[in-house]
């Protein structure tokens, strides 16, 4: 399975309406050789925001690329939340994903799946420079950063 296939499967589950309205996403990815984790995190945040379907309101970030772990806590304008995290520790690459809706949930545990056939670094989606800046500001400030809208 490729990462794009996983994203399409989640989108299909959302479109089917069997999960209801998304209220929480946990998206953890393990990629030891990621040279630009802020850019990869920005792509992941954009993907999660698309699934949630709400504007991002606030972001809290902890960790550093140097320490090989960054966690982002996301708050959306209508109350949904998400946790997006990257670890660059040595070991196997993969994704653990949980999306909770008000009527059901979708899970994916990397387990033995090979999600990196194309590689996340080869992700052709454009990086949102605003999201990269927001993530870097939050990492530097060690406080919540407002993404837009009313705090």
Short mmCIF file of C-alpha atoms in Angstrom, two decimals:
data_model
loop_
_atom_site.label_atom_id
_atom_site.label_comp_id
_atom_site.label_asym_id
_atom_site.label_seq_id
_atom_site.Cartn_x
_atom_site.Cartn_y
_atom_site.Cartn_z
CA UNK A 1 0.00 0.00 0.00
CA UNK A 2 1.21 3.48 -0.77
CA UNK A 3 0.57 6.52 1.38
CA UNK A 4 -1.65 8.07 -1.30
CA UNK A 5 -3.79 4.90 -1.23
CA UNK A 6 -4.25 5.26 2.52
CA UNK A 7 -5.29 8.90 2.12
CA UNK A 8 -7.78 7.95 -0.62
CA UNK A 9 -9.25 5.18 1.56
CA UNK A 10 -9.80 7.62 4.43
CA UNK A 11 -11.38 10.15 2.06
CA UNK A 12 -13.69 7.44 0.67
CA UNK A 13 -14.78 6.50 4.20
CA UNK A 14 -15.55 10.17 4.92
CA UNK A 15 -17.49 10.62 1.68
CA UNK A 16 -19.57 7.52 2.50
CA UNK A 17 -20.85 9.39 5.61
CA UNK A 18 -20.65 6.19 7.71
CA UNK A 19 -18.21 7.91 10.12
CA UNK A 20 -20.35 11.00 10.52
CA UNK A 21 -18.60 14.31 11.15
CA UNK A 22 -14.87 14.02 11.90
CA UNK A 23 -14.07 15.22 15.42
CA UNK A 24 -10.51 13.94 16.04
CA UNK A 25 -7.52 12.71 14.02
CA UNK A 26 -4.30 11.18 15.29
CA UNK A 27 -1.69 10.92 12.52
CA UNK A 28 1.70 9.63 13.61
CA UNK A 29 4.44 8.93 11.13
CA UNK A 30 7.85 7.42 11.54
CA UNK A 31 10.45 8.40 8.97
CA UNK A 32 14.10 8.26 10.06
CA UNK A 33 15.55 10.01 7.02
CA UNK A 34 13.18 13.00 6.76
CA UNK A 35 15.41 16.02 6.09
CA UNK A 36 12.57 18.56 6.18
CA UNK A 37 10.11 17.47 8.87
CA UNK A 38 8.40 20.89 8.97
CA UNK A 39 7.51 20.62 5.28
CA UNK A 40 6.31 17.03 5.71
CA UNK A 41 4.30 18.03 8.78
CA UNK A 42 2.75 20.91 6.80
CA UNK A 43 1.60 18.47 4.10
CA UNK A 44 0.18 16.19 6.78
CA UNK A 45 -1.60 19.08 8.52
CA UNK A 46 -3.12 20.11 5.17
CA UNK A 47 -4.30 16.52 4.60
CA UNK A 48 -5.84 16.33 8.08
CA UNK A 49 -7.48 19.74 7.65
CA UNK A 50 -9.05 18.49 4.43
CA UNK A 51 -10.51 15.49 6.25
CA UNK A 52 -11.77 17.62 9.16
CA UNK A 53 -13.30 20.17 6.80
CA UNK A 54 -12.79 23.12 9.16
CA UNK A 55 -10.33 26.02 9.15
CA UNK A 56 -7.35 25.58 11.43
CA UNK A 57 -7.57 27.95 14.38
CA UNK A 58 -4.63 27.18 16.65
CA UNK A 59 -1.49 25.07 16.60
CA UNK A 60 0.78 24.03 19.47
CA UNK A 61 4.14 22.42 18.69
CA UNK A 62 6.69 20.64 20.85
CA UNK A 63 9.97 18.95 19.97
CA UNK A 64 12.76 19.66 17.50
CA UNK A 65 14.15 18.17 14.33
CA UNK A 66 17.48 17.83 16.15
CA UNK A 67 15.84 15.63 18.80
CA UNK A 68 14.10 13.64 16.03
CA UNK A 69 10.55 14.19 17.29
CA UNK A 70 7.93 16.88 16.67
CA UNK A 71 4.32 16.79 17.87
CA UNK A 72 1.62 19.20 16.78
CA UNK A 73 -1.69 19.73 18.51
CA UNK A 74 -4.29 21.25 16.17
CA UNK A 75 -7.52 22.99 17.08
CA UNK A 76 -10.10 23.73 14.40
CA UNK A 77 -12.71 26.49 14.37
CA UNK A 78 -15.76 24.29 14.98
CA UNK A 79 -14.18 22.26 17.78
CA UNK A 80 -12.48 19.32 16.06
CA UNK A 81 -8.93 18.53 17.17
CA UNK A 82 -5.97 16.56 15.86
CA UNK A 83 -2.56 15.33 16.88
CA UNK A 84 0.07 15.11 14.14
CA UNK A 85 3.49 13.79 15.09
CA UNK A 86 6.76 12.81 13.42
CA UNK A 87 9.56 10.72 14.80
CA UNK A 88 12.89 10.28 13.10
CA UNK A 89 14.23 7.58 15.40
CA UNK A 90 15.98 4.68 13.69
CA UNK A 91 13.77 1.82 12.64
CA UNK A 92 10.99 0.96 10.28
CA UNK A 93 9.04 3.65 8.44
CA UNK A 94 5.26 3.76 8.71
CA UNK A 95 2.06 5.53 9.67
CA UNK A 96 -0.39 5.04 12.51
CA UNK A 97 -3.69 6.77 11.80
CA UNK A 98 -6.93 7.11 13.72
CA UNK A 99 -9.82 9.25 12.54
CA UNK A 100 -12.81 9.48 14.89
CA UNK A 101 -16.16 10.71 13.67
CA UNK A 102 -19.33 11.22 15.67
CA UNK A 103 -20.68 7.90 14.28
CA UNK A 104 -17.60 5.73 13.84
CA UNK A 105 -13.86 5.54 13.41
CA UNK A 106 -11.18 4.46 10.96
CA UNK A 107 -7.83 3.05 12.07
CA UNK A 108 -4.60 2.11 10.34
CA UNK A 109 -1.64 0.65 12.18
CA UNK A 110 1.57 0.47 10.14
CA UNK A 111 2.21 -3.07 11.37
CA UNK A 112 3.76 -4.83 8.40
CA UNK A 113 2.25 -2.53 5.77
CA UNK A 114 4.65 -0.97 3.29
CA UNK A 115 3.33 2.56 2.97
CA UNK A 116 6.47 4.11 1.64
CA UNK A 117 6.72 2.61 -1.84
CA UNK A 118 6.61 6.12 -3.30
CA UNK A 119 8.02 7.71 -0.18
CA UNK A 120 6.60 10.69 1.64
CA UNK A 121 9.60 12.74 0.53
CA UNK A 122 8.42 12.20 -3.05
CA UNK A 123 4.95 13.53 -2.20
CA UNK A 124 4.09 15.72 -5.18
CA UNK A 125 1.61 17.93 -3.32
CA UNK A 126 2.70 21.51 -2.91
CA UNK A 127 3.85 22.58 0.52
CA UNK A 128 1.77 25.38 2.03
CA UNK A 129 4.44 27.93 3.00
CA UNK A 130 2.02 29.50 5.52
CA UNK A 131 1.70 26.17 7.36
CA UNK A 132 5.47 25.62 7.37
CA UNK A 133 5.91 29.13 8.81
CA UNK A 134 3.18 28.51 11.41
CA UNK A 135 4.81 25.22 12.50
CA UNK A 136 8.26 26.79 12.72
CA UNK A 137 6.90 29.78 14.70
CA UNK A 138 5.14 27.44 17.13
CA UNK A 139 8.29 25.34 17.58
CA UNK A 140 10.35 28.45 18.24
CA UNK A 141 7.88 30.25 20.52
CA UNK A 142 6.83 27.28 22.68
CA UNK A 143 3.33 28.69 22.86
CA UNK A 144 0.08 28.30 20.90
CA UNK A 145 0.08 30.05 17.55
CA UNK A 146 -3.14 31.32 16.02
CA UNK A 147 -3.61 30.13 12.46
CA UNK A 148 -6.49 32.37 11.59
CA UNK A 149 -9.99 33.20 12.63
CA UNK A 150 -10.89 34.19 16.17
CA UNK A 151 -8.86 32.71 19.05
#
